[in-house]
CSV table of C-alpha atoms in Angstrom, one decimal:
chain,number,residue,atom,x,y,z
A,375,MET,CA,63.5,100.1,76.4
A,376,ASP,CA,63.8,97.9,79.5
A,377,ILE,CA,63.9,94.7,77.2
A,378,LEU,CA,66.5,95.9,74.9
A,379,TRP,CA,68.8,97.2,77.8
A,380,ALA,CA,68.5,93.6,79.2
A,381,GLU,CA,69.6,91.9,76.2
A,382,ASN,CA,73.5,91.7,74.9
A,383,ALA,CA,72.2,91.5,71.4
A,384,PRO,CA,69.9,93.5,68.9
A,385,LEU,CA,66.4,92.4,68.6
A,386,THR,CA,63.7,92.3,66.1
A,387,ALA,CA,60.2,93.8,66.9
A,388,ARG,CA,58.8,90.1,66.7
A,389,GLU,CA,61.3,89.0,69.6
A,390,VAL,CA,60.5,92.3,71.4
A,391,GLY,CA,56.9,91.5,71.2
A,392,ARG,CA,57.3,88.0,72.5
A,393,MET,CA,59.2,89.5,75.8
A,394,ILE,CA,56.5,91.8,76.6
A,395,GLU,CA,54.6,89.6,78.9
A,396,ASP,CA,51.8,92.0,80.5
A,397,ARG,CA,50.3,93.0,77.0
A,398,ASP,CA,49.1,91.2,73.8
A,399,LEU,CA,50.3,93.8,71.5
A,400,ALA,CA,50.2,93.4,67.6
A,401,PRO,CA,53.6,93.0,66.0
A,402,THR,CA,53.0,96.1,64.1
A,403,THR,CA,52.4,98.1,67.0
A,404,VAL,CA,55.8,97.1,68.4
A,405,MET,CA,57.3,97.9,65.3
A,406,THR,CA,55.8,101.4,65.2
A,407,VAL,CA,57.2,102.4,68.7
A,408,LEU,CA,60.6,100.8,67.9
A,409,ASP,CA,60.8,102.8,64.7
A,410,ARG,CA,59.9,105.9,66.5
A,411,LEU,CA,62.3,105.3,69.2
A,412,SER,CA,65.2,104.8,66.4
A,413,ARG,CA,64.0,108.0,64.4
A,414,LYS,CA,64.3,109.9,67.7
A,415,GLY,CA,67.9,108.8,68.5
A,416,PHE,CA,67.1,106.1,71.5
A,417,LEU,CA,67.6,103.1,69.3
A,418,THR,CA,70.0,102.3,66.3
A,419,ARG,CA,68.7,99.6,63.9
A,420,THR,CA,70.6,97.3,61.4
A,421,ARG,CA,68.9,95.4,58.6
A,422,ASP,CA,68.6,91.5,59.0
A,423,GLY,CA,67.2,90.0,56.0
A,424,ARG,CA,63.6,91.7,55.9
A,425,ALA,CA,63.7,92.8,59.4
A,426,TRP,CA,65.2,95.2,61.5
A,427,ARG,CA,67.4,94.5,64.6
A,428,TYR,CA,67.1,97.4,67.5
A,429,GLN,CA,69.5,97.9,70.3
A,430,PRO,CA,69.9,101.1,72.5
A,431,ALA,CA,71.9,104.0,71.4
A,432,ALA,CA,73.2,104.4,75.0
A,433,SER,CA,73.2,102.8,78.4
A,434,ARG,CA,70.5,103.1,80.8
A,435,ASP,CA,73.0,104.8,82.8
A,436,ALA,CA,73.7,107.6,80.1
A,437,TYR,CA,69.9,108.0,79.3
A,438,VAL,CA,69.0,108.5,83.0
A,439,ALA,CA,72.5,110.9,83.4
A,440,GLU,CA,70.9,112.9,80.4
A,441,LEU,CA,67.6,113.1,82.3
A,442,MET,CA,69.0,114.3,85.0
A,443,LEU,CA,70.9,117.0,83.5
A,444,GLU,CA,67.8,118.1,81.6
A,445,ALA,CA,66.0,118.4,85.0
A,446,LEU,CA,68.8,120.5,86.0
A,447,ASP,CA,68.5,122.7,83.1
A,448,MET,CA,64.8,123.3,83.9
A,449,THR,CA,65.5,125.2,87.2
A,450,GLY,CA,66.4,128.8,87.4
A,451,ASP,CA,69.1,128.4,90.0
A,452,ARG,CA,71.4,125.2,89.3
A,453,ASP,CA,73.6,125.6,92.3
A,454,ALA,CA,70.5,125.6,94.7
A,455,ALA,CA,69.1,122.3,92.7
A,456,LEU,CA,72.5,120.9,93.0
A,457,THR,CA,72.8,121.4,96.8
A,458,ARG,CA,69.2,120.2,97.1
A,459,PHE,CA,70.2,117.0,95.3
A,460,ALA,CA,73.4,116.6,97.5
A,461,GLN,CA,71.5,117.1,100.6
A,462,ALA,CA,68.8,114.4,99.5
A,463,VAL,CA,71.2,111.5,98.5
A,464,SER,CA,72.2,108.7,101.1
A,465,GLY,CA,75.8,108.6,102.5
A,466,SER,CA,76.8,105.9,100.3
A,467,GLU,CA,75.6,108.0,97.4
A,468,ALA,CA,77.3,110.8,98.5
A,469,GLU,CA,80.6,109.0,98.5
A,470,ILE,CA,79.9,107.7,95.2
A,471,LEU,CA,79.7,111.3,94.1
A,472,ARG,CA,82.7,112.5,96.0
A,473,LYS,CA,84.8,109.8,94.3
A,474,ALA,CA,83.6,110.5,91.0
A,475,LEU,CA,84.3,114.3,91.2
A,476,THR,CA,87.8,113.6,92.6
A,477,GLU,CA,88.4,111.2,89.8
A,478,LEU,CA,87.2,114.2,87.2
A,479,GLU,CA,89.7,116.7,89.1
A,480,GLU,CA,92.5,114.3,88.6
A,481,GLU,CA,92.2,113.8,84.9
């Protein structure tokens, strides 16, 4: 996912495989993983001749936000979890949250 998020264009499995520096993976292994991510909705794919080109279905920010919401759903007390989270962020992060909430209220 990191490789695909970093690119501005869809990539083939072979292109992704070449960009994975720390492992020597078979092209079929990369293709299998990309296909599974596509079936799970994390990637979209389009035909390019005989190959598929893959790209993220959502931005990294959207994905992380979804993970945060899923984690919040796992708690029995959303208010307490949100309060704990707010207490744990830095001052600048708290300011970003305040600005986002103010913008939402103004809509």
